[in-house]
Amino acid sequence: MFTVIGLMLTGMLLGYLLRKRNLSKVHKVITVLIWVLLFILGIEVGGNEQIIKGLHTIGLEAVILTTGGTLGSVIAAWVLWRALYRRKGGEA
């Protein structure tokens, strides 16, 4: 845990110190590394027999969580929008 926090703080410090430099290629490197990490994660998941056997259950839970999270966010945003719009004296 301390390693992760230390790496994040080190990255923040380097970002602060290098903020005036042109770091346009960093975005491309990060994108490639993310794709490589996702590929390796796929290899690990595909090699785990328990995950493959329970994929239908995991998939159903993921759909339920995704749907619930999305609907909750939409409803909360709609309620907030109505509350802020009424405060300004307009009609929603």
PDB file of C-alpha atoms in Angstrom:
ATOM      1  CA  MET A   1       0.000   0.000   0.000  1.00  0.00           C
ATOM      2  CA  PHE A   2       2.788   2.400   0.871  1.00  0.00           C
ATOM      3  CA  THR A   3       4.501   1.501  -2.396  1.00  0.00           C
ATOM      4  CA  VAL A   4       1.426   2.460  -4.423  1.00  0.00           C
ATOM      5  CA  ILE A   5       0.959   5.731  -2.531  1.00  0.00           C
ATOM      6  CA  GLY A   6       4.679   6.495  -2.830  1.00  0.00           C
ATOM      7  CA  LEU A   7       4.643   5.873  -6.588  1.00  0.00           C
ATOM      8  CA  MET A   8       1.584   8.079  -7.007  1.00  0.00           C
ATOM      9  CA  LEU A   9       3.108  10.911  -4.998  1.00  0.00           C
ATOM     10  CA  THR A  10       6.385  10.576  -6.912  1.00  0.00           C
ATOM     11  CA  GLY A  11       4.479  10.797 -10.190  1.00  0.00           C
ATOM     12  CA  MET A  12       2.628  13.864  -8.963  1.00  0.00           C
ATOM     13  CA  LEU A  13       5.900  15.518  -7.961  1.00  0.00           C
ATOM     14  CA  LEU A  14       7.501  14.728 -11.335  1.00  0.00           C
ATOM     15  CA  GLY A  15       4.411  15.992 -13.132  1.00  0.00           C
ATOM     16  CA  TYR A  16       4.591  19.211 -11.159  1.00  0.00           C
ATOM     17  CA  LEU A  17       8.296  19.673 -11.854  1.00  0.00           C
ATOM     18  CA  LEU A  18       7.962  18.853 -15.577  1.00  0.00           C
ATOM     19  CA  ARG A  19       4.693  20.738 -16.208  1.00  0.00           C
ATOM     20  CA  LYS A  20       6.332  23.308 -18.504  1.00  0.00           C
ATOM     21  CA  ARG A  21       7.907  20.704 -20.789  1.00  0.00           C
ATOM     22  CA  ASN A  22       6.292  19.241 -23.866  1.00  0.00           C
ATOM     23  CA  LEU A  23       5.299  15.709 -22.865  1.00  0.00           C
ATOM     24  CA  SER A  24       3.075  14.890 -25.837  1.00  0.00           C
ATOM     25  CA  LYS A  25       4.579  11.424 -26.361  1.00  0.00           C
ATOM     26  CA  VAL A  26       3.806  10.373 -22.787  1.00  0.00           C
ATOM     27  CA  HIS A  27       0.117  10.007 -23.697  1.00  0.00           C
ATOM     28  CA  LYS A  28       0.947   7.503 -26.446  1.00  0.00           C
ATOM     29  CA  VAL A  29       3.249   5.506 -24.160  1.00  0.00           C
ATOM     30  CA  ILE A  30       0.576   5.361 -21.453  1.00  0.00           C
ATOM     31  CA  THR A  31      -2.027   4.188 -23.964  1.00  0.00           C
ATOM     32  CA  VAL A  32       0.237   1.391 -25.217  1.00  0.00           C
ATOM     33  CA  LEU A  33       1.065   0.303 -21.668  1.00  0.00           C
ATOM     34  CA  ILE A  34      -2.631   0.196 -20.734  1.00  0.00           C
ATOM     35  CA  TRP A  35      -3.350  -2.020 -23.754  1.00  0.00           C
ATOM     36  CA  VAL A  36      -0.474  -4.325 -22.760  1.00  0.00           C
ATOM     37  CA  LEU A  37      -1.746  -4.523 -19.169  1.00  0.00           C
ATOM     38  CA  LEU A  38      -5.267  -5.354 -20.380  1.00  0.00           C
ATOM     39  CA  PHE A  39      -3.874  -8.071 -22.645  1.00  0.00           C
ATOM     40  CA  ILE A  40      -1.884  -9.605 -19.789  1.00  0.00           C
ATOM     41  CA  LEU A  41      -4.955  -9.412 -17.539  1.00  0.00           C
ATOM     42  CA  GLY A  42      -6.910 -11.296 -20.204  1.00  0.00           C
ATOM     43  CA  ILE A  43      -4.243 -13.996 -20.286  1.00  0.00           C
ATOM     44  CA  GLU A  44      -4.404 -14.316 -16.489  1.00  0.00           C
ATOM     45  CA  VAL A  45      -8.204 -14.486 -16.453  1.00  0.00           C
ATOM     46  CA  GLY A  46      -8.248 -17.018 -19.296  1.00  0.00           C
ATOM     47  CA  GLY A  47      -5.781 -19.206 -17.430  1.00  0.00           C
ATOM     48  CA  ASN A  48      -7.820 -19.223 -14.204  1.00  0.00           C
ATOM     49  CA  GLU A  49     -10.167 -22.214 -14.310  1.00  0.00           C
ATOM     50  CA  GLN A  50     -12.420 -20.954 -11.481  1.00  0.00           C
ATOM     51  CA  ILE A  51     -13.099 -17.658 -13.231  1.00  0.00           C
ATOM     52  CA  ILE A  52     -13.859 -19.378 -16.553  1.00  0.00           C
ATOM     53  CA  LYS A  53     -16.274 -21.837 -14.881  1.00  0.00           C
ATOM     54  CA  GLY A  54     -18.096 -19.019 -13.049  1.00  0.00           C
ATOM     55  CA  LEU A  55     -18.110 -16.564 -15.949  1.00  0.00           C
ATOM     56  CA  HIS A  56     -21.885 -16.720 -16.435  1.00  0.00           C
ATOM     57  CA  THR A  57     -22.450 -15.798 -12.769  1.00  0.00           C
ATOM     58  CA  ILE A  58     -19.812 -13.070 -12.833  1.00  0.00           C
ATOM     59  CA  GLY A  59     -21.317 -11.683 -16.053  1.00  0.00           C
ATOM     60  CA  LEU A  60     -24.816 -11.535 -14.579  1.00  0.00           C
ATOM     61  CA  GLU A  61     -23.550  -9.767 -11.465  1.00  0.00           C
ATOM     62  CA  ALA A  62     -21.618  -7.307 -13.630  1.00  0.00           C
ATOM     63  CA  VAL A  63     -24.730  -6.501 -15.696  1.00  0.00           C
ATOM     64  CA  ILE A  64     -26.799  -5.967 -12.538  1.00  0.00           C
ATOM     65  CA  LEU A  65     -24.144  -3.737 -10.939  1.00  0.00           C
ATOM     66  CA  THR A  66     -23.627  -1.749 -14.152  1.00  0.00           C
ATOM     67  CA  THR A  67     -27.349  -1.229 -14.675  1.00  0.00           C
ATOM     68  CA  GLY A  68     -27.901  -0.252 -11.049  1.00  0.00           C
ATOM     69  CA  GLY A  69     -24.964   2.154 -11.022  1.00  0.00           C
ATOM     70  CA  THR A  70     -25.999   3.786 -14.275  1.00  0.00           C
ATOM     71  CA  LEU A  71     -29.654   4.146 -13.266  1.00  0.00           C
ATOM     72  CA  GLY A  72     -28.644   5.509  -9.860  1.00  0.00           C
ATOM     73  CA  SER A  73     -26.371   8.098 -11.467  1.00  0.00           C
ATOM     74  CA  VAL A  74     -29.031   9.164 -13.963  1.00  0.00           C
ATOM     75  CA  ILE A  75     -31.675   9.506 -11.268  1.00  0.00           C
ATOM     76  CA  ALA A  76     -29.340  11.441  -8.950  1.00  0.00           C
ATOM     77  CA  ALA A  77     -28.308  13.787 -11.781  1.00  0.00           C
ATOM     78  CA  TRP A  78     -31.949  14.362 -12.747  1.00  0.00           C
ATOM     79  CA  VAL A  79     -32.927  15.149  -9.126  1.00  0.00           C
ATOM     80  CA  LEU A  80     -29.965  17.509  -8.747  1.00  0.00           C
ATOM     81  CA  TRP A  81     -30.754  19.236 -12.054  1.00  0.00           C
ATOM     82  CA  ARG A  82     -34.386  19.770 -11.025  1.00  0.00           C
ATOM     83  CA  ALA A  83     -33.371  21.073  -7.592  1.00  0.00           C
ATOM     84  CA  LEU A  84     -30.847  23.548  -9.027  1.00  0.00           C
ATOM     85  CA  TYR A  85     -33.162  24.676 -11.818  1.00  0.00           C
ATOM     86  CA  ARG A  86     -36.019  25.352  -9.383  1.00  0.00           C
ATOM     87  CA  ARG A  87     -33.686  27.357  -7.162  1.00  0.00           C
ATOM     88  CA  LYS A  88     -33.060  29.763 -10.056  1.00  0.00           C
ATOM     89  CA  GLY A  89     -36.814  30.260 -10.475  1.00  0.00           C
ATOM     90  CA  GLY A  90     -37.205  28.400 -13.747  1.00  0.00           C
ATOM     91  CA  GLU A  91     -39.416  25.508 -14.691  1.00  0.00           C
ATOM     92  CA  ALA A  92     -37.978  22.067 -15.135  1.00  0.00           C
TER      93      ALA A  92
END
